XYZ file of N, CA and C in Angstrom:
234
model
N 121.668 218.920 201.691
C 121.568 218.123 200.430
C 120.125 217.955 200.028
N 119.916 218.164 198.787
C 118.522 218.022 198.209
C 118.695 216.912 197.138
N 117.799 215.905 197.282
C 117.747 214.774 196.376
C 116.456 214.864 195.568
N 116.582 214.906 194.195
C 115.414 214.974 193.339
C 115.402 213.668 192.502
N 114.281 212.930 192.650
C 114.144 211.598 191.842
C 112.859 211.627 191.103
N 112.956 210.814 190.057
C 111.662 210.603 189.262
C 110.667 209.778 190.119
N 109.427 210.101 190.016
C 108.369 209.280 190.674
C 108.482 207.910 190.175
N 108.122 206.883 191.039
C 108.257 205.547 190.583
C 107.531 205.172 189.272
N 106.442 205.780 189.017
C 105.598 205.367 187.861
C 106.150 206.020 186.587
N 107.256 206.892 186.688
C 107.750 207.599 185.556
C 108.901 206.745 184.991
N 108.911 206.549 183.652
C 109.983 205.818 182.998
C 111.292 206.597 183.117
N 112.384 205.863 183.296
C 113.683 206.511 183.518
C 114.633 206.033 182.469
N 114.692 206.684 181.241
C 115.569 206.191 180.160
C 117.022 206.283 180.539
N 117.466 207.301 181.299
C 118.824 207.395 181.740
C 119.256 206.274 182.655
N 118.394 205.905 183.547
C 118.619 204.795 184.499
C 118.770 203.488 183.651
N 117.883 203.393 182.626
C 117.918 202.067 181.739
C 119.227 202.053 181.071
N 119.697 203.144 180.509
C 120.964 203.191 179.818
C 122.170 202.798 180.733
N 122.143 203.330 181.930
C 123.194 202.991 182.899
C 123.118 201.541 183.302
N 121.972 201.059 183.441
C 121.769 199.564 183.791
C 122.264 198.576 182.669
N 121.959 199.010 181.406
C 122.467 198.315 180.307
C 124.056 198.371 180.197
N 124.619 199.487 180.477
C 126.146 199.684 180.529
C 126.738 198.736 181.699
N 126.038 198.740 182.750
C 126.508 197.897 183.879
C 126.466 196.440 183.453
N 125.421 196.034 182.851
C 125.281 194.628 182.405
C 126.340 194.307 181.382
N 126.670 195.234 180.494
C 127.700 195.097 179.490
C 129.032 194.910 180.165
N 129.246 195.558 181.266
C 130.523 195.428 181.971
C 130.561 194.238 182.916
N 129.502 193.530 182.930
C 129.467 192.252 183.668
C 128.829 192.322 185.060
N 128.223 193.485 185.321
C 127.450 193.486 186.616
C 126.025 193.063 186.429
N 125.807 191.713 186.272
C 124.539 191.217 185.965
C 123.587 191.114 187.105
N 124.135 191.310 188.264
C 123.182 191.276 189.515
C 122.474 192.586 189.638
N 122.800 193.587 188.902
C 122.052 194.905 189.022
C 120.719 194.712 188.268
N 119.602 194.859 189.041
C 118.270 194.568 188.480
C 117.581 195.918 188.130
N 117.956 197.027 188.706
C 117.284 198.337 188.364
C 118.280 199.423 188.723
N 118.230 200.484 187.895
C 118.939 201.814 188.182
C 117.962 202.891 187.980
N 117.900 203.820 188.961
C 117.045 205.032 188.802
C 118.002 206.160 188.990
N 118.139 206.970 187.924
C 118.953 208.196 188.013
C 118.325 209.283 188.764
N 119.064 209.999 189.497
C 118.431 211.141 190.243
C 119.490 212.244 190.272
N 119.002 213.380 190.851
C 119.919 214.575 191.024
C 120.107 214.897 192.469
N 121.327 215.411 192.810
C 121.613 215.814 194.126
C 122.211 217.216 194.095
N 121.629 218.073 194.977
C 122.137 219.440 194.985
C 122.580 219.848 196.483
N 123.714 220.507 196.528
C 124.126 221.134 197.717
C 123.755 222.539 197.717
N 122.967 222.951 198.687
C 122.488 224.397 198.749
C 122.807 224.961 200.190
N 123.488 226.088 200.232
C 123.799 226.695 201.510
C 122.743 227.837 201.683
N 122.097 227.835 202.780
C 121.026 228.822 203.074
C 121.379 229.429 204.439
N 121.396 230.789 204.502
C 121.659 231.456 205.716
C 120.445 232.050 206.363
N 119.782 231.220 207.310
C 118.654 231.617 208.018
C 118.789 231.175 209.468
N 118.063 231.727 210.392
C 118.279 231.377 211.869
C 117.434 230.203 212.281
N 116.206 230.071 211.739
C 115.181 229.035 212.208
C 115.170 227.830 211.276
N 115.226 226.650 211.783
C 115.091 225.448 210.935
C 113.779 225.374 210.132
N 112.631 225.970 210.695
C 111.394 226.002 210.066
C 111.573 226.928 208.787
N 112.285 227.972 208.905
C 112.443 228.872 207.768
C 113.210 228.173 206.599
N 114.174 227.294 207.022
C 115.003 226.585 206.031
C 114.091 225.604 205.293
N 113.287 224.820 206.048
C 112.400 223.847 205.425
C 111.443 224.567 204.480
N 110.877 225.664 204.892
C 109.955 226.431 203.962
C 110.661 226.895 202.719
N 111.855 227.446 202.899
C 112.664 227.974 201.703
C 113.038 226.829 200.802
N 113.454 225.706 201.306
C 113.853 224.574 200.469
C 112.683 224.061 199.698
N 111.512 223.952 200.416
C 110.246 223.545 199.710
C 110.035 224.360 198.529
N 110.063 225.719 198.740
C 109.877 226.673 197.667
C 110.802 226.510 196.558
N 112.175 226.373 196.890
C 113.136 226.226 195.842
C 112.901 224.958 195.006
N 112.565 223.917 195.728
C 112.272 222.620 194.994
C 111.132 222.785 194.080
N 109.998 223.266 194.569
C 108.733 223.432 193.837
C 108.924 224.366 192.662
N 109.743 225.379 192.808
C 109.863 226.423 191.694
C 111.002 226.119 190.743
N 112.035 225.547 191.222
C 113.286 225.465 190.384
C 113.836 224.066 190.174
N 114.064 223.307 191.329
C 114.861 222.117 191.227
C 114.074 220.907 190.785
N 112.802 220.806 191.025
C 112.060 219.560 190.719
C 110.829 219.917 189.919
N 110.569 219.109 189.020
C 109.261 219.156 188.264
C 108.248 218.369 189.001
N 107.222 218.980 189.742
C 106.321 218.326 190.632
C 105.419 217.238 189.778
N 105.415 217.405 188.457
C 104.511 216.482 187.779
C 105.241 215.084 187.667
N 106.567 214.995 187.580
C 107.276 213.734 187.365
C 108.298 213.437 188.430
N 108.617 214.400 189.352
C 109.682 214.181 190.312
C 109.244 214.501 191.746
N 109.989 213.814 192.637
C 109.786 214.069 194.038
C 111.072 214.530 194.554
N 111.090 215.067 195.791
C 112.351 215.478 196.414
C 112.356 215.238 197.918
N 113.558 215.113 198.422
C 113.677 215.045 199.874
C 115.022 215.782 200.157
N 115.216 216.105 201.460
C 116.424 216.828 201.749
C 116.833 216.496 203.251
N 118.170 216.727 203.450
C 118.732 216.554 204.734
C 119.353 217.939 205.003
N 119.116 218.373 206.252
C 119.655 219.628 206.665
C 120.811 219.399 207.615
N 121.961 220.050 207.346
C 123.211 219.911 208.050
C 123.643 221.205 208.534
N 124.116 221.393 209.821
C 124.761 222.535 210.219
C 126.173 222.585 209.762
N 126.651 223.709 209.414
C 128.102 223.780 209.080
C 128.903 224.364 210.243
């Protein structure tokens, strides 16, 4: 699983819309919502170090905008 989120200093209009919708529905205890993206990626390599290197490349080149987003990931064996 790869999680891509906006950097804390970046405004999140989608999160703001979701928070307003939650308040409209009566969930007034919600004080902040930050929208993010989650990707499931299957990679066939033998070494965990190769997986980490490949995920970093994929995130830097495709999944995340390094100017405004950060990413983290969990590696699971299937």
